[in-house]
CSV table of C-alpha atoms in Angstrom, one decimal:
chain,number,residue,atom,x,y,z
A,2,THR,CA,-22.3,3.2,-6.9
A,3,ARG,CA,-22.3,-0.4,-5.7
A,4,LEU,CA,-18.8,-0.9,-7.0
A,5,ALA,CA,-17.7,2.4,-5.4
A,6,SER,CA,-19.2,1.4,-2.1
A,7,ALA,CA,-17.6,-2.1,-2.2
A,8,LEU,CA,-14.2,-0.4,-2.8
A,9,SER,CA,-14.8,2.4,-0.3
A,10,VAL,CA,-14.2,5.1,-2.8
A,11,PRO,CA,-16.5,7.8,-4.2
A,12,PRO,CA,-18.2,7.0,-7.5
A,13,ASP,CA,-16.6,10.2,-9.0
A,14,GLU,CA,-13.1,8.8,-8.3
A,15,LEU,CA,-13.9,5.6,-10.3
A,16,LEU,CA,-14.8,7.8,-13.3
A,17,GLY,CA,-11.7,9.8,-13.0
A,18,GLY,CA,-13.5,12.9,-11.9
A,19,SER,CA,-11.0,13.8,-9.1
A,20,VAL,CA,-7.8,13.0,-11.0
A,21,GLU,CA,-7.0,16.5,-12.1
A,22,ARG,CA,-7.8,18.3,-8.8
A,23,PRO,CA,-4.9,18.9,-6.4
A,24,PRO,CA,-5.2,17.4,-3.0
A,25,GLY,CA,-7.1,19.4,-0.5
A,26,SER,CA,-8.7,21.7,-3.0
A,27,GLY,CA,-12.2,20.6,-2.6
A,28,PRO,CA,-14.9,22.3,-0.5
A,29,ARG,CA,-15.8,20.8,2.9
A,30,CYS,CA,-19.2,19.2,3.0
A,31,GLY,CA,-21.3,19.3,6.0
A,32,THR,CA,-20.8,21.5,9.0
A,33,GLY,CA,-19.0,19.1,11.3
A,34,GLU,CA,-15.4,19.1,12.3
A,35,PRO,CA,-13.1,16.3,11.0
A,36,VAL,CA,-12.9,13.2,13.2
A,37,LEU,CA,-9.8,11.1,13.4
A,38,GLU,CA,-10.6,7.5,14.0
A,39,MET,CA,-7.9,4.8,14.8
A,40,LEU,CA,-8.5,1.6,12.9
A,41,ASP,CA,-8.0,-1.8,14.3
A,42,ARG,CA,-5.9,-4.6,12.6
A,43,ALA,CA,-9.0,-6.2,11.1
A,44,ASP,CA,-10.3,-3.0,9.6
A,45,CYS,CA,-6.8,-2.2,8.2
A,46,LEU,CA,-6.5,-5.6,6.5
A,47,ARG,CA,-10.0,-5.3,5.1
A,48,LEU,CA,-9.1,-1.9,3.6
A,49,ILE,CA,-5.9,-3.1,1.9
A,50,ALA,CA,-7.2,-6.5,0.9
A,51,PRO,CA,-8.3,-5.5,-2.6
A,52,GLY,CA,-4.6,-4.8,-3.5
A,53,GLY,CA,-3.6,-2.0,-5.8
A,54,VAL,CA,-0.9,0.6,-5.4
A,55,GLY,CA,1.0,1.1,-2.1
A,56,ARG,CA,4.2,2.8,-1.2
A,57,VAL,CA,7.2,1.0,0.3
A,58,GLY,CA,9.5,3.0,2.5
A,59,PHE,CA,13.1,2.0,3.5
A,60,ASN,CA,16.6,3.3,4.0
A,61,ASP,CA,19.1,2.8,1.3
A,62,GLN,CA,22.6,4.1,0.7
A,63,GLY,CA,21.3,7.6,-0.2
A,64,GLY,CA,18.9,7.9,2.7
A,65,PRO,CA,15.2,7.4,3.2
A,66,THR,CA,13.4,6.2,0.0
A,67,VAL,CA,9.7,5.7,-0.8
A,68,LEU,CA,8.6,3.9,-4.0
A,69,PRO,CA,5.2,3.1,-5.3
A,70,VAL,CA,4.5,-0.6,-6.0
A,71,ASN,CA,1.6,-2.7,-7.1
A,72,TYR,CA,0.8,-5.2,-4.4
A,73,VAL,CA,-1.5,-8.0,-3.3
A,74,LEU,CA,-2.4,-9.1,0.2
A,75,HIS,CA,-2.3,-12.9,0.8
A,76,ASP,CA,-2.5,-14.7,4.2
A,77,GLY,CA,-1.8,-11.5,6.1
A,78,ALA,CA,1.4,-10.7,4.1
A,79,VAL,CA,2.0,-8.1,1.5
A,80,TYR,CA,3.6,-9.2,-1.8
A,81,PHE,CA,5.0,-7.1,-4.6
A,82,ARG,CA,7.5,-7.3,-7.4
A,83,THR,CA,10.6,-5.2,-8.1
A,84,ALA,CA,13.6,-5.2,-10.3
A,85,PHE,CA,16.8,-7.1,-9.7
A,86,GLY,CA,19.6,-4.7,-8.8
A,87,GLY,CA,17.3,-1.9,-7.8
A,88,PRO,CA,17.5,-0.1,-4.5
A,89,LEU,CA,15.1,-2.4,-2.7
A,90,ASP,CA,17.0,-5.5,-4.0
A,91,ARG,CA,20.3,-4.1,-2.7
A,92,GLY,CA,18.7,-3.5,0.7
A,93,LEU,CA,17.3,-7.0,0.9
A,94,ARG,CA,20.6,-8.6,0.1
A,95,THR,CA,22.2,-7.8,3.4
A,96,GLY,CA,24.5,-10.8,3.3
A,97,VAL,CA,23.3,-12.0,6.7
A,98,GLU,CA,21.2,-15.1,6.5
A,99,GLY,CA,17.8,-14.7,8.2
A,100,LEU,CA,18.2,-10.9,8.9
A,101,ALA,CA,15.0,-9.1,8.1
A,102,PHE,CA,15.2,-5.9,6.2
A,103,LYS,CA,12.8,-3.6,8.0
A,104,ILE,CA,10.4,-1.5,5.9
A,105,ALA,CA,7.2,0.5,6.0
A,106,PHE,CA,4.4,-0.1,3.6
A,107,GLU,CA,1.6,2.4,3.2
A,108,VAL,CA,-1.7,2.4,1.4
A,109,ASP,CA,-4.3,5.2,1.4
A,110,ARG,CA,-7.4,6.4,-0.2
A,111,ILE,CA,-8.1,10.1,-0.1
A,112,ASP,CA,-11.3,12.0,-1.1
A,113,ASP,CA,-9.9,15.4,-1.6
A,114,VAL,CA,-13.3,17.0,-2.3
A,115,ASN,CA,-14.8,15.9,1.0
A,116,ARG,CA,-11.5,16.0,2.9
A,117,GLU,CA,-11.9,12.4,4.1
A,118,GLY,CA,-9.8,9.3,3.7
A,119,TRP,CA,-7.9,6.6,5.3
A,120,SER,CA,-4.4,5.3,5.5
A,121,VAL,CA,-2.9,2.0,6.6
A,122,LEU,CA,0.7,1.5,7.6
A,123,VAL,CA,2.3,-1.9,7.7
A,124,ARG,CA,5.7,-2.3,9.3
A,125,GLY,CA,7.7,-5.5,9.3
A,126,GLY,CA,10.5,-7.5,7.7
A,127,ALA,CA,10.8,-7.7,3.9
A,128,HIS,CA,12.1,-10.9,2.5
A,129,LEU,CA,12.9,-12.1,-1.0
A,130,VAL,CA,10.5,-14.9,-1.9
A,131,ALA,CA,12.5,-18.2,-2.0
A,132,GLU,CA,12.9,-19.9,-5.4
A,133,GLU,CA,10.8,-22.8,-4.3
A,134,GLU,CA,7.9,-20.5,-3.4
A,135,ARG,CA,8.1,-18.3,-6.5
A,136,ASP,CA,5.7,-20.2,-8.7
A,137,ALA,CA,3.0,-20.2,-6.0
A,138,VAL,CA,3.4,-16.5,-5.4
A,139,ALA,CA,3.4,-15.8,-9.1
A,140,THR,CA,-0.2,-17.1,-9.2
A,141,LEU,CA,-1.3,-14.2,-6.8
A,142,GLY,CA,-1.4,-11.9,-9.8
A,143,VAL,CA,1.0,-9.0,-8.8
A,144,ARG,CA,1.4,-7.0,-12.0
A,145,PRO,CA,3.6,-3.9,-11.8
A,146,TRP,CA,2.4,-1.0,-13.8
A,147,ALA,CA,5.9,0.1,-14.5
A,148,GLY,CA,6.5,-3.0,-16.7
A,149,GLY,CA,10.0,-4.0,-17.5
A,150,ASP,CA,11.8,-6.9,-15.9
A,151,ARG,CA,10.5,-7.0,-12.4
A,152,GLN,CA,10.8,-10.7,-11.5
A,153,LEU,CA,12.0,-10.2,-7.9
A,154,TYR,CA,9.2,-11.1,-5.6
A,155,VAL,CA,9.1,-9.6,-2.1
A,156,ARG,CA,7.1,-10.6,0.9
A,157,VAL,CA,6.4,-8.2,3.8
A,158,ASP,CA,5.5,-9.9,7.0
A,159,ALA,CA,3.1,-7.6,8.8
A,160,GLY,CA,4.6,-7.3,12.2
A,161,GLU,CA,2.6,-4.1,13.0
A,162,ILE,CA,-0.4,-2.8,11.2
A,163,THR,CA,-1.9,0.6,12.1
A,164,GLY,CA,-4.5,2.8,10.4
A,165,ARG,CA,-6.4,6.0,10.6
A,166,ARG,CA,-9.5,7.3,9.0
A,167,ILE,CA,-10.6,10.9,8.8
A,168,ARG,CA,-14.4,11.6,8.4
A,169,VAL,CA,-16.2,14.9,8.0
A,170,CYS,CA,-19.4,14.0,6.3
A,171,ALA,CA,-22.1,11.9,7.8
């Protein structure tokens, strides 16, 4: 339970107990109504600081696209890896020097049994990590689950960070 508390997740989730349940199927605990709380920047950064899986949203040639990525947070910026030639790489290579490719990056944790959770949205410019920075960024430990050749490092400068938490149980 100490690990679950440190990660702000229920112990059952760490043991895989909620993996097979569809979202929203759990019973409500307590008798109170859900409360929506807006999170400040510091709380948002604290929640996403452990890294893990987030979703990057952007427009590509086919329209809005959302992809899951493994990420780390370092010095207030989000870093992840992707494949050369993929949809995000094509968007980042605008051909205009210094032009930021605007994206949204989202991380959440949902307790579907208690109908509680939080989400953090980071909006900002995504940039390819420069060749001279790549070795330093590689030491941050971003390891994509998808495997394959994902040697393109991306940095998202957090221009705007917002977050929300829903609580029902005391």
